[in-house]
Coordinates of C-alpha atoms and ligand atoms in Angstrom, one line a residue:
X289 CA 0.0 0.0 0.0
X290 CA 0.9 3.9 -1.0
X291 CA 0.0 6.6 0.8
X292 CA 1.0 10.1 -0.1
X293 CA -0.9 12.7 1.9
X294 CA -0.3 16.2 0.9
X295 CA 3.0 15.1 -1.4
X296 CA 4.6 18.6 -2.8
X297 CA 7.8 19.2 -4.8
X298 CA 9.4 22.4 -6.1
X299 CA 12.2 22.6 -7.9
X300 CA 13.1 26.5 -7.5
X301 CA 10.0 28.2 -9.5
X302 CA 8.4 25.2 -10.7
X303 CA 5.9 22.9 -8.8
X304 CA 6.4 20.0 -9.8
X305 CA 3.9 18.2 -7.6
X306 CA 1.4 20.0 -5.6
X307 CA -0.4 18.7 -2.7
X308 CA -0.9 15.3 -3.9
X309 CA -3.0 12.5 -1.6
X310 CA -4.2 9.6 -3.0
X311 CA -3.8 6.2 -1.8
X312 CA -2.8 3.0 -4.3
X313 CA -4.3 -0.4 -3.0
X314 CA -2.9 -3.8 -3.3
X315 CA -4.6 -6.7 -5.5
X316 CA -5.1 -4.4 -8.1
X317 CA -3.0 -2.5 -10.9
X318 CA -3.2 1.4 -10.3
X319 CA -2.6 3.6 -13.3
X320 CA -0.7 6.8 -12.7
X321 CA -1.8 8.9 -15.7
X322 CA -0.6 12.2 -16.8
X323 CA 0.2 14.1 -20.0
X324 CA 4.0 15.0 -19.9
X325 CA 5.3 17.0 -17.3
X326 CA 2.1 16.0 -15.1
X327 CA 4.7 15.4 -12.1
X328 CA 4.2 11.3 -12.5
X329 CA 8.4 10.7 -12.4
X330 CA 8.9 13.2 -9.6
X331 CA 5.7 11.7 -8.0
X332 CA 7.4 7.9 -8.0
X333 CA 11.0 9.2 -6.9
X334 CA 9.7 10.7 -4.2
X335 CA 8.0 7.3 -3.2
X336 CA 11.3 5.3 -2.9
X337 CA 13.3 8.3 -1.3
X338 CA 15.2 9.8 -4.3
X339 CA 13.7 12.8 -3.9
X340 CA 12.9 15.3 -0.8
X341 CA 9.2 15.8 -0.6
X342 CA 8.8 19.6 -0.5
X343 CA 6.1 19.3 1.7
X344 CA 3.8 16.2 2.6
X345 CA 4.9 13.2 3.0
X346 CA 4.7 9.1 0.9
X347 CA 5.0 5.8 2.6
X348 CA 4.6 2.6 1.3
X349 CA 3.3 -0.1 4.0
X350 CA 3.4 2.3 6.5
X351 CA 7.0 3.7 6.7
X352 CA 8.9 5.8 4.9
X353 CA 11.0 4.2 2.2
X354 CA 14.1 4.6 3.8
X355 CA 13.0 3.3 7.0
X356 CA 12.3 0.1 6.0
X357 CA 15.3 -2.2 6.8
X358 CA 15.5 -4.2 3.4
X359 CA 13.5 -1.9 1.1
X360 CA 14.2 -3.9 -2.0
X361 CA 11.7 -7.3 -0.7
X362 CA 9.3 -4.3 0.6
X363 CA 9.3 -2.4 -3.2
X364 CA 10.7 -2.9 -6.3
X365 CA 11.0 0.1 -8.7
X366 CA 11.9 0.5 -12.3
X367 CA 12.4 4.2 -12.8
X368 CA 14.8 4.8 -15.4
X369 CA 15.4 1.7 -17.9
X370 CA 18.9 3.8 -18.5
X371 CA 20.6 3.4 -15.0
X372 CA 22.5 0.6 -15.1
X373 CA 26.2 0.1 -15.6
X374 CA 26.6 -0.3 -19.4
X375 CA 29.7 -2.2 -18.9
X376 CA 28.2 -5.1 -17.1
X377 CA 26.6 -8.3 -18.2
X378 CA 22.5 -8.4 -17.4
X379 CA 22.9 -11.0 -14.8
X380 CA 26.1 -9.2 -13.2
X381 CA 24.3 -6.0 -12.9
X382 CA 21.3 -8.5 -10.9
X383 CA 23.8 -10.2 -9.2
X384 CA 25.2 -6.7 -7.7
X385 CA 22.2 -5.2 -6.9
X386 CA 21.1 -8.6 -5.1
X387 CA 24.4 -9.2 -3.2
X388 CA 23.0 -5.8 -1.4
X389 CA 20.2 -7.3 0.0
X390 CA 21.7 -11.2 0.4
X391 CA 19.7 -12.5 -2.4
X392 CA 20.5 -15.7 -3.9
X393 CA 21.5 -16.3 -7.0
X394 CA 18.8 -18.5 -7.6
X395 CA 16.3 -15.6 -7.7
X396 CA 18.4 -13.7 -10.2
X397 CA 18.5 -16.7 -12.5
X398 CA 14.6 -16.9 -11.6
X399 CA 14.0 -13.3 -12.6
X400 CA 16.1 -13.1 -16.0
X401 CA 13.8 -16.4 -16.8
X402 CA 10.7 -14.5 -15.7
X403 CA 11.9 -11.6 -18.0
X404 CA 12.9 -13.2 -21.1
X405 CA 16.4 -11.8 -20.5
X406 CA 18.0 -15.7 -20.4
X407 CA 19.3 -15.4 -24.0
X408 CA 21.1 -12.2 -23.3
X409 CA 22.1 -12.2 -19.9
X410 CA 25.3 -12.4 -20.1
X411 CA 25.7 -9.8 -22.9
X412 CA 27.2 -6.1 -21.6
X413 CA 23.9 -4.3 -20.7
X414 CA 25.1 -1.3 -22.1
X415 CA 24.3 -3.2 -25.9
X416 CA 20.8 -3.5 -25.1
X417 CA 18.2 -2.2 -26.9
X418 CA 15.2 0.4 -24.6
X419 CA 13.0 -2.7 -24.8
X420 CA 15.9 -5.0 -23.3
X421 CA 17.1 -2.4 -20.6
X422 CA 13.0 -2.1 -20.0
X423 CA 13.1 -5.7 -18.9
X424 CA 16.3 -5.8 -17.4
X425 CA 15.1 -2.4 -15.1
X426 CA 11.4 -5.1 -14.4
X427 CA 13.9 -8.0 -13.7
X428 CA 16.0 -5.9 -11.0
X429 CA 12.4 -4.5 -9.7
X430 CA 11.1 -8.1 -9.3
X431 CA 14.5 -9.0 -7.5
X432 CA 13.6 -9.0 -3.9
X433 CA 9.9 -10.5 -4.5
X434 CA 8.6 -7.2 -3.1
X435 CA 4.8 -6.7 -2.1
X436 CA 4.9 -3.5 -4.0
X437 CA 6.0 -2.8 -7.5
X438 CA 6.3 0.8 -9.1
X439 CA 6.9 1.4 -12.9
X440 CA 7.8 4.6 -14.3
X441 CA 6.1 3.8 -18.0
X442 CA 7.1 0.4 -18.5
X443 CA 6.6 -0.2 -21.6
X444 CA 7.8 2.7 -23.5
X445 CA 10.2 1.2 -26.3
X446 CA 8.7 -2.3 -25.8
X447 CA 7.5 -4.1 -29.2
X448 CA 3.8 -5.6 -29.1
X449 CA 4.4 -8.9 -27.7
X450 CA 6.9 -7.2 -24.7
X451 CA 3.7 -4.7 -24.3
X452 CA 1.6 -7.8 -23.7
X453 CA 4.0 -9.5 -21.5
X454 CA 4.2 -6.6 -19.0
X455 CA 0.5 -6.3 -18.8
X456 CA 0.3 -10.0 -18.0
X457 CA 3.0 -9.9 -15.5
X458 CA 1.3 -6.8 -14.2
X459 CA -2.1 -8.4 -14.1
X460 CA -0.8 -11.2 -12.6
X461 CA 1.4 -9.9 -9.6
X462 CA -1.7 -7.8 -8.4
X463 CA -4.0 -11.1 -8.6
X464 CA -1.1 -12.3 -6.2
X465 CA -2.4 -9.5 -3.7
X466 CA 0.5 -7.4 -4.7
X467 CA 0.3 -3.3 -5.0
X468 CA 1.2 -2.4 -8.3
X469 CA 1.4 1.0 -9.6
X470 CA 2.5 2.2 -12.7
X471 CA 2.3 5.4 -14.6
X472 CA 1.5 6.5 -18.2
X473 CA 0.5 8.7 -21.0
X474 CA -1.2 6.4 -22.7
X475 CA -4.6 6.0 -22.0
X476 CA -5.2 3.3 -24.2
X477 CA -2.4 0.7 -22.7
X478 CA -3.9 2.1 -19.2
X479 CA -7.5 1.0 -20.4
X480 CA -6.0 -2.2 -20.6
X481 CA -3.7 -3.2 -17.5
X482 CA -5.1 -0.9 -15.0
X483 CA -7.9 -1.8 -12.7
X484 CA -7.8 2.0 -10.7
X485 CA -6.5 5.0 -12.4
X486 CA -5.0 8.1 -10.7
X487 CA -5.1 11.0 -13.0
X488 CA -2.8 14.0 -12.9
X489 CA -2.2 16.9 -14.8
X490 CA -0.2 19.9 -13.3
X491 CA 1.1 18.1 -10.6
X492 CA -2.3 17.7 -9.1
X493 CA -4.4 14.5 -8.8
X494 CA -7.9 15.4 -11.3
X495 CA -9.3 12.2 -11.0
X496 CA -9.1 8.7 -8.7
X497 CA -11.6 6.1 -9.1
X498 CA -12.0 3.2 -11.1
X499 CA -11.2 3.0 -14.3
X500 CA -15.1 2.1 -15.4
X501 CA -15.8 5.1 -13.1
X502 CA -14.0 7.7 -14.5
X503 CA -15.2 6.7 -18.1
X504 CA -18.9 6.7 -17.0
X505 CA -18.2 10.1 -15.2
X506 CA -17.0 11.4 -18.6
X507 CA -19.9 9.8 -20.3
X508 CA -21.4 12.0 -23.0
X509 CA -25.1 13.1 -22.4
X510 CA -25.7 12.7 -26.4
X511 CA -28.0 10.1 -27.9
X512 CA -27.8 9.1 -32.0
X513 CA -31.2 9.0 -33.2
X514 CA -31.8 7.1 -36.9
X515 CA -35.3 8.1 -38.6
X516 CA -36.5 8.3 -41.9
X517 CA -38.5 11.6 -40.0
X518 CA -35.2 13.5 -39.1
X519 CA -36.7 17.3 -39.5
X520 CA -40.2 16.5 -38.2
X521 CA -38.1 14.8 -35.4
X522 CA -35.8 17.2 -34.3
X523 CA -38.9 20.0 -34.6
X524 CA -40.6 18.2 -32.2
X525 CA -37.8 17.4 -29.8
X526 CA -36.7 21.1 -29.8
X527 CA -39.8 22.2 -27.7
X528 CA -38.7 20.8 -24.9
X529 CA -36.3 23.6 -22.9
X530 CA -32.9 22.0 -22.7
X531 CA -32.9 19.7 -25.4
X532 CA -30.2 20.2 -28.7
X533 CA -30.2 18.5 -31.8
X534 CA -27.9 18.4 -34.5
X535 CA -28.1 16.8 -38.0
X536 CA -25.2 14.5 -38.3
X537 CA -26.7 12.8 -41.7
X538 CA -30.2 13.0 -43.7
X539 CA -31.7 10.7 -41.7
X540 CA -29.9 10.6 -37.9
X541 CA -29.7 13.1 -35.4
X542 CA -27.6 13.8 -32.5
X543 CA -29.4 14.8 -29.8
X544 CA -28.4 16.3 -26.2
X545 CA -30.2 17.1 -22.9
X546 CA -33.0 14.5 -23.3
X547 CA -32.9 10.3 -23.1
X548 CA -33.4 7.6 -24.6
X549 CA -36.6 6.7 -23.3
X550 CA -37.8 10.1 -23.3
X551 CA -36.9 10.4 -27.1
X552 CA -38.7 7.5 -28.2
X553 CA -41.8 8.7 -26.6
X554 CA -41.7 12.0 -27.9
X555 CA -41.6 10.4 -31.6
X556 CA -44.3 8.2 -30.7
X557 CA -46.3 10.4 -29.8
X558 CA -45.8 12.9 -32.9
X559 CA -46.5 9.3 -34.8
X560 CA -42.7 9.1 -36.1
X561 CA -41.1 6.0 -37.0
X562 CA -37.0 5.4 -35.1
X563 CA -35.0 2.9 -36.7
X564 CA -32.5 3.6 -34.0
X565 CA -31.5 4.8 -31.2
X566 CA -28.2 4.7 -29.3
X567 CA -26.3 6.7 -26.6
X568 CA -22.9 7.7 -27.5
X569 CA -20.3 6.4 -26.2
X570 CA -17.5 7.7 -24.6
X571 CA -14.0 5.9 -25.2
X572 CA -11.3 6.0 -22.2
X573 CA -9.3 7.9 -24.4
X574 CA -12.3 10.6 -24.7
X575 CA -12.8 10.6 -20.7
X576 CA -8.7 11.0 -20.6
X577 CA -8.7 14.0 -23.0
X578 CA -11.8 15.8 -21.1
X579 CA -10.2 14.8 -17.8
X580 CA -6.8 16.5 -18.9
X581 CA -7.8 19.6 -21.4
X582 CA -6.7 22.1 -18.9
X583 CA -3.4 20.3 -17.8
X584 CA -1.3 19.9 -20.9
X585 CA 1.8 21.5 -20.1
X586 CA 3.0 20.9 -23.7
X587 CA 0.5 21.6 -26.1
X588 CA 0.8 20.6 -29.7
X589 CA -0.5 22.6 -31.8
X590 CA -1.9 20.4 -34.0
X591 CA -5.9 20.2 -34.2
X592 CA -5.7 16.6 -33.4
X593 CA -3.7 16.9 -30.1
X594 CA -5.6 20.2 -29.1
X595 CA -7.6 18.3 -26.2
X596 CA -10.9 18.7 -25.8
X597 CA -12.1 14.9 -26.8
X598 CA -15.3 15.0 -28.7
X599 CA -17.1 18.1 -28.2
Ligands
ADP258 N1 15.2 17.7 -11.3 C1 14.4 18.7 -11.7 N2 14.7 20.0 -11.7 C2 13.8 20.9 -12.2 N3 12.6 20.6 -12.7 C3 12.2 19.4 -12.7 C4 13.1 18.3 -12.2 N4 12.4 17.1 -12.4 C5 11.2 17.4 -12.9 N5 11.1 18.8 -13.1 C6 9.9 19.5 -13.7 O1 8.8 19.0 -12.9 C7 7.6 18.8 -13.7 C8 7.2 17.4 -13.6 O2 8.1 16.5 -14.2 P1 7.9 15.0 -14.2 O3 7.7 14.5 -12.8 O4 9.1 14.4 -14.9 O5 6.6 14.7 -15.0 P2 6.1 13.4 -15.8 O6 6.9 12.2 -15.3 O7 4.6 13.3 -15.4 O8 6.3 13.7 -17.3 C9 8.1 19.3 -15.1 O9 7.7 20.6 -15.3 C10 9.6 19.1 -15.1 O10 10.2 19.9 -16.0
MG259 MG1 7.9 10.8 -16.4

């Protein structure tokens, strides 16, 4: 379990996180999603004592990080795929990290299995390609068999099937009862492995419910209506106060501020004939965008990127 209560973090004029409390639950996967420069990085270092909380405070199980006597069995981290000594073999670079904590060597040949890492473990790390150093950085996090596991976007450089195989792995250590927690700017990986999602933008949390949750919260009031009637329809619906329609084609309607049920009754009682009628539906990716409009810290100016989702 994570805790952060009030979790702040300047770096001289910026705020890099700002009063941050949320709390990430074990037997589930969290998400940690932000647009870049949300504070996600700063957020996790913070968590295993890399970095001085400006204010506020993070514990994981209770304690802080550094006052847990063999942190590495209590959380495993995979921060930055980069840090390892490039002049050492894969399984060396295990081996050092687990003679710190008196970890056999059976669980460093255990975890370059677990990793897919066997072929190349004895290659000089500092060859590998992102998506090898991305396993190698899950393979040192797994090391100690730790209750919690936090990834700092685990699967950037990974190819398709190394994408599915850390949300398997992820899926399956948080059936195990462990806390996992890993963060992201991509919603649509997110949709995937995560069970809970903590949204951030700004350095703030915006959202932190379940995933199902915060898609419903986003859900769009608009219903598609299909009728050979279209401009009788939409005359009629207009009376009410409240109610919008727009013509999307000749013969369907978008139509906001009413329902489904109250749509249909309206046409049946002006004698018109629906050959459909569906709500529409908001994608993850939709809810993410709404969600996160007003905390892009780097906006593209490209009209595809300019958030804003569907409306
Ligand atoms: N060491 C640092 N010194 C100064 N600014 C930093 C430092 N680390 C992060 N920042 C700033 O803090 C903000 C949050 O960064 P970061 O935590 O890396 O976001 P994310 O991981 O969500 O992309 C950004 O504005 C970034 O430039
Ligand atoms: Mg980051």
């Amino acid at each position: 379990m994570i805790e952060a209560t009030g979790l702040t973090k300047r770096y001289g004029d910026t705020t890099a996180v700002e009063g941050m409390t949320f709390t990430v639950r074990p037997g589930r996967v969290t998400g940690f999603l932000g647009p870049n420069g949300a504070g996600k990085s700063t957020t996790m270092r913070m968590i295993m004592g890399l970095d001085r909380p400006t204010s506020g405070a993070v514990t994981v199980n209770g304690r802080r990080y550094a006052e847990h006597r063999a942190p590495l069995g209590e959380v495993g981290a995979l921060l930055d795929a980069k840090a390892v000594h490039t002049g050492r073999s894969a399984r060396d670079h295990l081996l050092a990290q687990a003679a710190t904590h008196g970890i056999s060597r059976r669980r460093v040949d255990e975890v370059v299995e677990m990793t897919g890492l066997a072929s190349v473990a004895r290659r000089r790390a500092g060859t590998f390609s992102l998506g090898m150093g991305q396993r190698l950085g899950i393979a040192a996090a797994l090391l100690g068999d730790p209750q919690t596991l936090i990834l700092d976007e685990p699967v950037n450089g990974l190819d398709p099937e190394g994408v599915l195989w850390v949300r398997h792995l992820l899926r399956g250590l948080a059936a195990e009862g462990r806390t996992v927690f890993l963060s992201s700017h991509l919603m649509s990986e997110m949709a995937l492995t995560a069970d809970h999602l903590v949204v951030v933008g700004r350095g703030r949390v915006i959202a932190d419910a379940p995933v199902g949750e915060i898609v419903a919260r986003a859900q769009s009031s608009a219903v598609q209506v299909r009728t050979p009637s279209a401009p009788q329809l939409a005359a009629v619906l207009v009376r009410d106060p409240g109610v919008e329609v727009t013509s999307l084609e000749h013969d369907l309607l978008e139509v906001t501020g009413s329902t489904p049920p109250a749509i249909a009754a309206v046409a049946a009682a002006a004698g018109l004939v629906l050959h459909g009628l569906a709500p529409v539906e908001t994608s993850l990716e939709d809810a993410y965008m709404q969600l996160t409009a007003d905390a892009v810290e780097y906006r593209s100016t490209t009209p595809h990127a300019a958030a804003g989702g569907r409306r």
